[in-house]
CSV table of C-alpha atoms and ligand atoms in Angstrom, one decimal:
chain,number,residue,atom,x,y,z
A,1,MET,CA,0.0,0.0,0.0
A,2,LYS,CA,2.8,2.3,-0.7
A,3,GLY,CA,2.3,5.7,-2.3
A,4,ILE,CA,-1.5,5.7,-2.6
A,5,ARG,CA,-3.8,8.1,-1.0
A,6,VAL,CA,-6.2,6.1,1.1
A,7,PRO,CA,-9.2,7.9,2.4
A,8,THR,CA,-8.7,7.5,6.1
A,9,ASN,CA,-11.6,7.5,8.4
A,10,PRO,CA,-10.2,9.1,11.6
A,11,LYS,CA,-12.7,7.2,13.7
A,12,SER,CA,-11.4,3.8,12.5
A,13,LEU,CA,-7.8,5.0,12.9
A,14,LEU,CA,-8.5,5.8,16.5
A,15,GLU,CA,-10.3,2.5,17.1
A,16,LEU,CA,-7.6,0.5,15.4
A,17,THR,CA,-4.9,2.1,17.5
A,18,ASP,CA,-6.9,1.6,20.7
A,19,ALA,CA,-7.6,-2.1,19.8
A,20,ALA,CA,-4.0,-2.7,18.8
A,21,LEU,CA,-2.7,-1.2,22.0
A,22,SER,CA,-5.1,-3.2,24.2
A,23,ALA,CA,-4.0,-6.4,22.3
A,24,ASP,CA,-7.6,-6.9,21.3
A,25,TYR,CA,-7.0,-8.8,18.1
A,26,THR,CA,-10.6,-9.6,17.6
A,27,ARG,CA,-11.4,-5.9,17.4
A,28,VAL,CA,-8.3,-5.2,15.3
A,29,ARG,CA,-9.6,-7.7,12.7
A,30,ARG,CA,-13.1,-6.2,12.9
A,31,VAL,CA,-11.9,-2.7,12.3
A,32,VAL,CA,-9.5,-3.8,9.5
A,33,THR,CA,-12.3,-5.7,7.9
A,34,SER,CA,-14.4,-2.6,7.8
A,35,ILE,CA,-11.5,-0.5,6.5
A,36,ALA,CA,-11.1,-3.0,3.7
A,37,LYS,CA,-14.7,-2.6,2.9
A,38,ASP,CA,-14.3,1.2,2.7
A,39,LEU,CA,-11.3,0.8,0.6
A,40,GLU,CA,-13.2,-1.4,-1.8
A,41,LYS,CA,-16.0,1.1,-2.0
A,42,SER,CA,-13.7,3.9,-2.9
A,43,GLY,CA,-12.1,1.9,-5.7
A,44,HIS,CA,-9.0,0.6,-4.0
A,45,GLN,CA,-9.7,-3.1,-4.7
A,46,ASN,CA,-6.1,-4.2,-4.6
A,47,GLU,CA,-5.4,-2.6,-1.3
A,48,ALA,CA,-8.6,-4.1,0.2
A,49,LYS,CA,-7.5,-7.5,-1.0
A,50,GLU,CA,-4.1,-7.1,0.5
A,51,LEU,CA,-5.5,-6.1,3.8
A,52,ARG,CA,-7.9,-9.0,3.8
A,53,ALA,CA,-5.2,-11.4,2.9
A,54,LEU,CA,-3.1,-10.1,5.8
A,55,ILE,CA,-5.7,-10.6,8.5
A,56,ARG,CA,-6.5,-14.0,7.0
A,57,LYS,CA,-2.9,-15.2,7.1
A,58,ARG,CA,-1.6,-13.8,10.3
A,59,GLY,CA,-2.6,-15.9,13.3
A,60,VAL,CA,-3.3,-14.3,16.7
A,61,PRO,CA,0.1,-14.3,18.6
A,62,LEU,CA,-1.6,-15.5,21.8
A,63,ARG,CA,1.4,-16.6,23.6
A,64,ALA,CA,3.7,-13.8,22.5
A,65,SER,CA,1.3,-11.2,23.9
A,66,GLY,CA,0.3,-13.1,27.0
A,67,TYR,CA,-3.2,-12.4,25.9
A,68,VAL,CA,-5.5,-15.3,26.5
A,69,GLU,CA,-9.0,-15.3,25.2
A,70,THR,CA,-11.9,-16.9,27.0
A,71,LEU,CA,-15.2,-17.9,25.6
A,72,PRO,CA,-17.8,-15.2,25.8
A,73,VAL,CA,-20.4,-15.8,28.5
A,74,ASP,CA,-23.9,-14.7,29.3
A,75,ALA,CA,-23.9,-11.9,31.8
A,76,LYS,CA,-26.5,-13.4,34.1
A,77,SER,CA,-26.0,-17.2,33.8
A,78,ARG,CA,-22.2,-17.1,33.2
A,79,LEU,CA,-22.8,-19.9,30.7
A,80,PRO,CA,-20.6,-19.8,27.6
A,81,LEU,CA,-22.5,-18.4,24.6
A,82,VAL,CA,-20.6,-20.3,22.0
A,83,GLU,CA,-18.9,-23.7,22.1
A,84,GLU,CA,-16.1,-25.2,20.1
A,85,ARG,CA,-17.2,-28.7,19.1
A,86,PRO,CA,-15.0,-31.6,17.9
A,87,TRP,CA,-15.3,-32.6,14.3
A,88,PRO,CA,-17.8,-35.5,13.9
A,89,ASP,CA,-16.5,-39.0,13.8
A,90,THR,CA,-19.6,-40.6,12.2
A,91,PRO,CA,-20.2,-40.4,8.5
A,92,ILE,CA,-23.0,-38.4,6.9
A,93,PHE,CA,-25.4,-39.8,4.3
A,94,LEU,CA,-26.9,-37.3,1.8
A,95,ASN,CA,-28.7,-37.4,-1.4
A,96,GLU,CA,-27.0,-36.2,-4.6
A,97,ASP,CA,-28.4,-32.7,-4.5
A,98,ALA,CA,-27.2,-32.1,-1.1
A,99,TRP,CA,-23.7,-33.5,-1.9
A,100,ARG,CA,-23.5,-31.2,-4.9
A,101,VAL,CA,-24.0,-28.1,-2.8
A,102,PHE,CA,-21.7,-29.4,-0.1
A,103,LYS,CA,-19.0,-29.9,-2.7
A,104,ASP,CA,-19.7,-26.5,-4.3
A,105,ILE,CA,-19.1,-24.6,-1.2
A,106,ILE,CA,-15.9,-26.6,-0.4
A,107,ALA,CA,-14.6,-25.8,-3.9
A,108,ASP,CA,-15.4,-22.1,-3.3
A,109,VAL,CA,-13.6,-22.0,0.0
A,110,GLN,CA,-10.6,-23.8,-1.5
A,111,HIS,CA,-10.4,-21.3,-4.3
A,112,LEU,CA,-11.2,-18.3,-2.3
A,113,ASP,CA,-8.0,-16.4,-3.1
A,114,ASP,CA,-8.3,-17.0,-6.9
A,115,LEU,CA,-12.0,-16.1,-6.9
A,116,SER,CA,-11.5,-12.9,-4.9
A,117,LYS,CA,-8.6,-11.8,-7.1
A,118,LYS,CA,-11.1,-11.8,-9.9
A,119,GLY,CA,-13.8,-10.2,-7.8
A,120,LEU,CA,-15.9,-13.4,-8.0
A,121,SER,CA,-16.0,-14.5,-4.4
A,122,THR,CA,-19.3,-15.0,-2.7
A,123,ARG,CA,-20.4,-14.9,0.8
A,124,LEU,CA,-19.6,-18.2,2.4
A,125,GLY,CA,-23.1,-18.7,3.9
A,126,LEU,CA,-24.9,-22.0,3.9
A,127,LEU,CA,-28.5,-22.4,5.1
A,128,LEU,CA,-29.5,-25.9,6.2
A,129,SER,CA,-33.2,-26.5,6.7
A,130,GLY,CA,-35.1,-29.6,7.5
A,131,PRO,CA,-37.0,-31.4,10.3
A,132,PRO,CA,-35.3,-32.5,13.5
A,133,GLY,CA,-32.7,-35.3,13.3
A,134,THR,CA,-32.0,-35.0,9.6
A,135,GLY,CA,-28.3,-34.2,10.1
A,136,LYS,CA,-28.1,-30.4,10.0
A,137,THR,CA,-25.7,-30.1,12.9
A,138,LEU,CA,-23.8,-33.1,11.7
A,139,LEU,CA,-23.4,-31.7,8.2
A,140,ALA,CA,-22.0,-28.4,9.5
A,141,GLY,CA,-19.5,-30.4,11.5
A,142,HIS,CA,-18.5,-32.3,8.4
A,143,LEU,CA,-18.0,-29.1,6.5
A,144,ALA,CA,-15.7,-27.7,9.2
A,145,SER,CA,-13.8,-30.9,9.2
A,146,GLN,CA,-13.4,-31.0,5.4
A,147,LEU,CA,-12.1,-27.5,5.5
A,148,ASN,CA,-9.9,-27.9,8.5
A,149,ARG,CA,-11.7,-25.1,10.4
A,150,PRO,CA,-12.5,-24.9,14.1
A,151,PHE,CA,-16.1,-25.6,14.5
A,152,TYR,CA,-18.0,-23.1,16.7
A,153,VAL,CA,-21.6,-23.5,17.6
A,154,LEU,CA,-23.9,-20.7,18.7
A,155,ARG,CA,-27.2,-22.0,19.8
A,156,LEU,CA,-29.6,-19.1,19.2
A,157,ASP,CA,-32.2,-20.6,21.5
A,158,SER,CA,-29.8,-20.5,24.5
A,159,VAL,CA,-28.6,-17.0,23.8
A,160,ILE,CA,-32.1,-15.8,23.7
A,161,SER,CA,-33.3,-17.3,26.9
A,162,SER,CA,-31.3,-14.9,28.9
A,163,LEU,CA,-32.2,-11.5,30.3
A,164,LEU,CA,-34.3,-9.4,28.0
A,165,GLY,CA,-32.1,-6.8,26.4
A,166,ASP,CA,-29.0,-8.9,26.8
A,167,THR,CA,-29.7,-11.0,23.7
A,168,ALA,CA,-28.3,-8.6,21.1
A,169,LYS,CA,-25.3,-8.1,23.3
A,170,ASN,CA,-24.7,-11.8,23.5
A,171,VAL,CA,-25.0,-12.3,19.8
A,172,ARG,CA,-22.6,-9.4,19.2
A,173,SER,CA,-20.0,-10.9,21.5
A,174,VAL,CA,-20.1,-14.3,19.8
A,175,PHE,CA,-19.5,-12.7,16.4
A,176,ASP,CA,-16.7,-10.7,17.9
A,177,TYR,CA,-15.2,-13.8,19.3
A,178,VAL,CA,-15.1,-15.8,16.1
A,179,GLN,CA,-13.9,-12.9,14.0
A,180,GLY,CA,-10.5,-13.6,12.6
A,181,LYS,CA,-10.4,-17.2,13.8
A,182,ASN,CA,-10.7,-18.6,10.4
A,183,ALA,CA,-13.6,-20.6,11.8
A,184,LEU,CA,-16.8,-22.2,10.7
A,185,LEU,CA,-19.6,-20.7,12.8
A,186,LEU,CA,-22.9,-22.6,13.1
A,187,LEU,CA,-25.9,-20.5,14.0
A,188,ASP,CA,-27.9,-23.4,15.3
A,189,GLU,CA,-31.6,-23.4,16.0
A,190,MET,CA,-32.3,-20.2,14.1
A,191,ASP,CA,-36.0,-20.7,14.6
A,192,ALA,CA,-35.5,-19.2,18.0
A,193,LEU,CA,-35.2,-15.8,16.3
A,194,ALA,CA,-38.6,-16.1,14.9
A,195,LYS,CA,-40.0,-17.3,18.2
A,196,LEU,CA,-39.0,-13.9,19.6
A,197,ARG,CA,-42.1,-12.7,17.8
A,198,ASP,CA,-44.3,-14.2,20.6
A,199,ASP,CA,-46.0,-11.8,23.0
A,200,LYS,CA,-43.5,-12.3,25.8
A,201,HIS,CA,-41.0,-10.1,24.0
A,202,GLU,CA,-41.5,-6.7,22.5
A,203,LEU,CA,-41.1,-6.5,18.8
A,204,GLY,CA,-38.2,-4.1,19.3
A,205,GLU,CA,-36.2,-6.8,20.9
A,206,LEU,CA,-36.7,-9.1,17.9
A,207,LYS,CA,-35.6,-6.4,15.5
A,208,ARG,CA,-32.6,-5.6,17.6
A,209,VAL,CA,-31.5,-9.2,17.6
A,210,VAL,CA,-32.1,-9.8,13.9
A,211,ASN,CA,-30.2,-6.7,13.1
A,212,THR,CA,-27.3,-7.7,15.3
A,213,VAL,CA,-27.2,-11.1,13.5
A,214,ILE,CA,-27.2,-9.3,10.1
A,215,GLN,CA,-24.6,-6.9,11.2
A,216,GLY,CA,-22.5,-9.7,12.6
A,217,LEU,CA,-22.8,-11.6,9.3
A,218,ASP,CA,-21.9,-8.5,7.3
A,219,GLU,CA,-18.8,-7.6,9.3
A,220,LEU,CA,-17.3,-11.1,9.5
A,221,ASP,CA,-14.2,-11.4,7.4
A,222,PRO,CA,-14.9,-12.9,4.0
A,223,ALA,CA,-13.1,-16.1,4.7
A,224,ALA,CA,-15.4,-16.9,7.6
A,225,ILE,CA,-17.9,-19.6,6.9
A,226,VAL,CA,-21.3,-19.3,8.5
A,227,VAL,CA,-23.8,-22.1,8.5
A,228,GLY,CA,-27.4,-21.5,9.6
A,229,ALA,CA,-29.7,-24.3,10.7
A,230,THR,CA,-33.4,-24.1,11.0
A,231,ASN,CA,-36.5,-26.4,11.2
A,232,HIS,CA,-38.7,-23.6,9.8
A,233,PRO,CA,-37.0,-21.7,7.0
A,234,HIS,CA,-40.2,-19.9,6.1
A,235,LEU,CA,-40.2,-18.2,9.5
A,236,LEU,CA,-36.8,-16.7,8.9
A,237,ASP,CA,-36.4,-13.0,8.3
A,238,ALA,CA,-36.0,-12.4,4.5
A,239,ALA,CA,-32.9,-10.3,5.2
A,240,ILE,CA,-31.2,-13.1,7.0
A,241,TRP,CA,-32.3,-15.6,4.3
A,242,ARG,CA,-30.6,-13.6,1.6
A,243,ARG,CA,-27.3,-13.7,3.5
A,244,PHE,CA,-26.9,-17.4,2.9
A,245,PRO,CA,-26.4,-17.9,-0.8
A,246,TYR,CA,-26.0,-21.7,-0.5
A,247,LYS,CA,-29.0,-23.7,0.7
A,248,ILE,CA,-29.4,-27.4,1.5
A,249,GLU,CA,-32.8,-28.9,2.3
A,250,LEU,CA,-32.4,-31.9,4.5
A,251,ASN,CA,-35.7,-33.6,4.3
A,252,SER,CA,-36.3,-37.2,5.4
A,253,PRO,CA,-33.8,-39.4,3.6
A,254,ASP,CA,-34.8,-41.1,0.4
A,255,THR,CA,-34.8,-44.9,0.0
A,256,ALA,CA,-31.2,-45.1,-1.3
A,257,VAL,CA,-29.9,-43.0,1.6
A,258,ARG,CA,-32.0,-44.9,4.2
A,259,THR,CA,-30.6,-48.2,2.8
A,260,ASP,CA,-27.0,-46.8,3.3
A,261,MET,CA,-28.0,-45.7,6.8
A,262,TRP,CA,-29.2,-49.2,7.8
A,263,LYS,CA,-26.2,-50.7,6.3
A,264,HIS,CA,-24.0,-48.5,8.4
A,265,PHE,CA,-25.8,-48.1,11.7
A,266,LEU,CA,-27.3,-51.6,12.0
A,267,PHE,CA,-24.8,-53.8,10.2
A,268,ALA,CA,-21.6,-51.7,10.6
A,269,ASP,CA,-21.3,-51.9,6.8
A,270,ASP,CA,-21.3,-55.7,6.8
A,271,ASP,CA,-24.7,-56.6,5.5
A,272,LYS,CA,-24.0,-59.9,3.7
A,273,GLU,CA,-27.7,-60.8,3.2
A,274,ASN,CA,-28.6,-57.4,1.8
A,275,VAL,CA,-31.4,-56.9,4.3
A,276,SER,CA,-30.7,-53.1,4.4
A,277,ASN,CA,-32.5,-52.8,1.1
A,278,LEU,CA,-35.7,-54.2,2.6
A,279,LEU,CA,-35.4,-52.0,5.7
A,280,GLY,CA,-34.7,-49.0,3.5
A,281,GLY,CA,-38.0,-49.6,1.7
A,282,LEU,CA,-39.9,-49.9,5.0
A,283,SER,CA,-38.6,-46.8,6.7
A,284,GLY,CA,-39.9,-44.0,4.5
A,285,GLY,CA,-40.4,-40.8,6.5
A,286,MET,CA,-38.0,-41.8,9.2
A,287,SER,CA,-35.0,-39.5,10.0
A,288,GLY,CA,-31.4,-40.4,10.1
A,289,ALA,CA,-31.5,-40.0,13.9
A,290,ASP,CA,-34.4,-42.5,14.1
A,291,ILE,CA,-32.6,-45.0,12.0
A,292,GLU,CA,-29.4,-44.5,13.9
A,293,SER,CA,-31.1,-45.1,17.3
A,294,ILE,CA,-33.0,-48.2,16.2
A,295,GLY,CA,-29.9,-49.7,14.5
A,296,LEU,CA,-27.5,-49.0,17.4
A,297,THR,CA,-30.0,-50.3,19.9
A,298,ALA,CA,-30.4,-53.7,18.1
A,299,ARG,CA,-26.6,-53.9,17.8
A,300,ARG,CA,-26.2,-53.2,21.5
A,301,HIS,CA,-28.6,-56.0,22.4
A,302,ALA,CA,-26.7,-58.4,20.1
A,303,VAL,CA,-23.5,-57.6,22.0
A,304,ILE,CA,-25.0,-57.8,25.5
A,305,ASP,CA,-26.7,-61.1,24.8
A,306,LYS,CA,-23.8,-62.5,22.6
A,307,ARG,CA,-25.9,-63.3,19.6
A,308,SER,CA,-26.4,-62.1,16.1
A,309,ILE,CA,-28.6,-59.0,15.4
A,310,ASP,CA,-32.3,-59.8,15.6
A,311,ILE,CA,-33.8,-58.2,12.5
A,312,GLY,CA,-37.3,-59.1,13.6
A,313,THR,CA,-37.2,-56.7,16.5
A,314,VAL,CA,-35.9,-54.0,14.1
A,315,ALA,CA,-38.8,-54.6,11.7
A,316,ALA,CA,-41.2,-54.5,14.7
A,317,ALA,CA,-39.7,-51.1,15.8
A,318,ILE,CA,-40.0,-49.7,12.2
A,319,VAL,CA,-43.6,-50.8,12.0
A,320,ALA,CA,-44.4,-49.2,15.3
A,321,ASN,CA,-42.6,-46.0,14.2
A,322,GLN,CA,-44.6,-45.9,11.0
A,323,ALA,CA,-47.8,-46.2,13.1
A,324,GLY,CA,-46.8,-43.1,14.9
A,325,LYS,CA,-45.4,-44.7,18.1
A,326,SER,CA,-41.8,-43.9,18.6
A,327,SER,CA,-40.2,-47.1,19.5
A,328,LEU,CA,-36.8,-48.9,19.9
A,329,PRO,CA,-36.2,-52.6,19.3
A,330,GLN,CA,-37.1,-54.8,22.3
A,331,ARG,CA,-34.3,-56.9,23.7
A,332,GLN,CA,-36.1,-60.3,23.8
A,333,GLN,CA,-37.1,-62.1,20.6
A,334,LEU,CA,-40.6,-61.4,19.2
A,335,ASP,CA,-43.1,-64.1,20.3
A,336,SER,CA,-45.3,-65.7,17.7
A,337,GLU,CA,-48.2,-63.2,18.4
A,338,GLN,CA,-45.9,-60.3,17.8
A,339,LYS,CA,-44.4,-61.9,14.7
A,340,LYS,CA,-47.9,-62.5,13.3
A,341,ALA,CA,-48.9,-58.9,13.9
A,342,VAL,CA,-45.7,-57.5,12.3
A,343,ALA,CA,-46.1,-59.9,9.3
A,344,THR,CA,-49.6,-58.7,8.8
A,345,VAL,CA,-48.5,-55.1,8.6
A,346,LEU,CA,-45.6,-56.0,6.3
A,347,LYS,CA,-48.0,-57.7,4.0
A,348,GLU,CA,-50.9,-55.4,4.0
A,349,LYS,CA,-49.3,-52.0,4.3
A,350,PHE,CA,-45.9,-52.6,2.6
A,351,SER,CA,-47.0,-55.5,0.2
A,352,LEU,CA,-43.9,-57.5,1.0
A,353,SER,CA,-43.7,-61.1,-0.3
A,354,ASN,CA,-43.9,-64.0,2.0
A,355,ALA,CA,-40.3,-64.7,1.3
A,356,ASP,CA,-39.2,-61.2,2.3
A,357,ILE,CA,-41.3,-61.3,5.4
A,358,GLY,CA,-39.7,-64.6,6.3
A,359,ARG,CA,-36.2,-63.1,5.9
A,360,LEU,CA,-37.0,-60.3,8.2
A,361,LEU,CA,-38.7,-62.3,10.9
A,362,ASN,CA,-36.5,-65.4,10.5
A,363,ILE,CA,-39.3,-67.8,9.7
A,364,THR,CA,-39.9,-70.1,6.8
A,365,ARG,CA,-42.1,-69.1,3.9
A,366,GLN,CA,-44.6,-71.8,5.0
A,367,GLY,CA,-44.5,-70.3,8.4
A,368,VAL,CA,-45.4,-66.9,7.0
A,369,ARG,CA,-48.1,-68.4,4.8
A,370,SER,CA,-49.7,-70.1,7.8
A,371,TYR,CA,-50.2,-66.7,9.4
A,372,PHE,CA,-52.5,-65.7,6.5
A,373,LEU,CA,-54.3,-69.0,6.0
A,374,HIS,CA,-57.5,-67.8,7.7
A,375,ASP,CA,-57.3,-64.3,6.1
A,376,ASP,CA,-56.7,-64.9,2.4
A,377,GLY,CA,-56.6,-68.6,1.8
A,378,GLY,CA,-52.8,-69.0,1.9
A,379,ALA,CA,-51.6,-66.6,-0.8
B,401,LIG,N1,-28.1,-37.7,7.0
B,401,LIG,C1,-27.5,-38.3,8.1
B,401,LIG,N2,-26.4,-39.1,8.0
B,401,LIG,C2,-25.9,-39.7,9.0
B,401,LIG,N3,-26.3,-39.6,10.3
B,401,LIG,C3,-27.4,-38.9,10.5
B,401,LIG,C4,-28.1,-38.2,9.4
B,401,LIG,N4,-29.1,-37.5,9.9
B,401,LIG,C5,-29.1,-37.8,11.2
B,401,LIG,N5,-28.1,-38.6,11.6
B,401,LIG,C6,-27.8,-39.1,12.9
B,401,LIG,O1,-28.7,-38.4,13.8
B,401,LIG,C7,-28.0,-37.6,14.7
B,401,LIG,C8,-28.7,-36.3,14.9
B,401,LIG,O2,-28.6,-35.5,13.8
B,401,LIG,P1,-28.4,-33.9,13.9
B,401,LIG,O3,-28.2,-33.5,15.3
B,401,LIG,O4,-27.4,-33.5,12.9
B,401,LIG,O5,-29.8,-33.5,13.4
B,401,LIG,P2,-30.4,-32.0,13.2
B,401,LIG,O6,-31.0,-31.9,11.8
B,401,LIG,O7,-29.4,-31.0,13.6
B,401,LIG,O8,-31.6,-32.0,14.3
B,401,LIG,P3,-32.3,-30.8,15.1
B,401,LIG,O9,-33.2,-30.0,14.2
B,401,LIG,O10,-33.1,-31.6,16.1
B,401,LIG,O11,-31.2,-30.0,15.7
B,401,LIG,C9,-26.6,-37.4,14.1
B,401,LIG,O12,-25.6,-37.2,15.1
B,401,LIG,C10,-26.4,-38.7,13.4
B,401,LIG,O13,-25.9,-39.6,14.2
B,402,LIG,MG1,-29.3,-29.7,15.2
C-alpha cells in the first residue's frame, strides 16, 4: 500500500490504535475488515484485497502477547454463549443434490484467493433446513472438518433465553469472538429468532437481535464460513435468508440414503444378506436420527446377549414408528403373536412377499403363509 492516498476515516484509525494497544486482536480484525470494505467502495480493490489477505494469514500471537481469550459468557448465567465442538466421527449420508451443494461450497472456499482476485468470491453462507434429526448439525461439523476449520456453535435458543435486552449483546459478543479465527460458525436453532415474535417479548427486541445477526454476518471477514440451521426456513427474516447464498434442504432421507444408513448403523457396513434394502424400503419418512437409534440399539442387544442381530425386533420397531409410536427394538425375541402382527402389517401395508417377510422375521415361507391362512386362503 505504498504511495497511494487512502481515504482514512479518523474514527477507524482511532479505534484501530486503541484495539491494537489493548491487544484486542478480535477488534483489530473487525476494524480492519471494515476499513477493507471502505477501501473497496472507494475503488481501492487491490489494497482491500491485501488487507484481507493479511488478516486472514496472520494468526493471533496469543502466547507472545500473554493475551488469553476466554469464551464469551452470558452476563446473568455465566454460561458460555458459543462452544467449540469436535469434528464429527460418524459419516453423513446425503442425497445427490445435497452432496452437490456441499462440494460446491468446499470448492469455493478452497479457491477463495483466486476467486476474490477476480472479484468473484461470494459470501460463504450455507443455510440448512429440515425437520429434527436429519443431520443439519452433523453436516455443519463435516463441512468444518473437510475445510480444516475450528467448529464453533452458537445456539440461538440458549442465547435468547437470557435477560431481556442482553440477547443482542450476547449475539454481538459471539460474532466478535469468532472474528479472525478462520472458523466455521454454526448458527444453530435459528427458529429461536422467529419465536421472539411471541408476545413475551417486545417486537423491538426481535428487531434488535435480527439486526445484530445481520450486522455480525456483514462484518465477518470474508473467509469466515457461516452455516445457519433451521427447522422452519419460512419463518426466517428475509434479510437473513438472503445472506446465505448456499442452501441445502435436508428432508427425510430417500430410499437409497436410508438403505445406506441401515447398512452402516445396523450392520456396521457388513450386510451380507442385503437386508438393508428391505429396511430402506420400509422406513420411509424416518429421519437419520431414528434409523441410527434403532440400528444401534439392536446392535447393543446383540453384543449384550452375545448373539447375532435380531432383525425381527428391528422390523417391529420400524412398523411401530410408522404407526406413529416412537419405539426402539425390544431386547427379547418377538413371540409368535408379535411376529404375526408384524407380518400382517408388512404384507398389508408394505406389500412384502412371504419370502421377504420370512427373511425379516426369521421364519420359513410356509410359516409366514400359515399366518395368513385364515385371512386370504394362503396366498
Ligand atoms: N443424514 C444423516 N447421515 C448420518 N447420520 C445422520 C443423518 N441424519 C441424522 N443422523 C444421525 O442423527 C444424529 C442427529 O442429527 P443432527 O443433530 O445433525 O440433526 P439436526 O438436523 O441438527 O436435528 P435438530 O433439528 O433436532 O437439531 C446425528 O448425530 C447422526 O448420528
Ligand atoms: Mg441440530
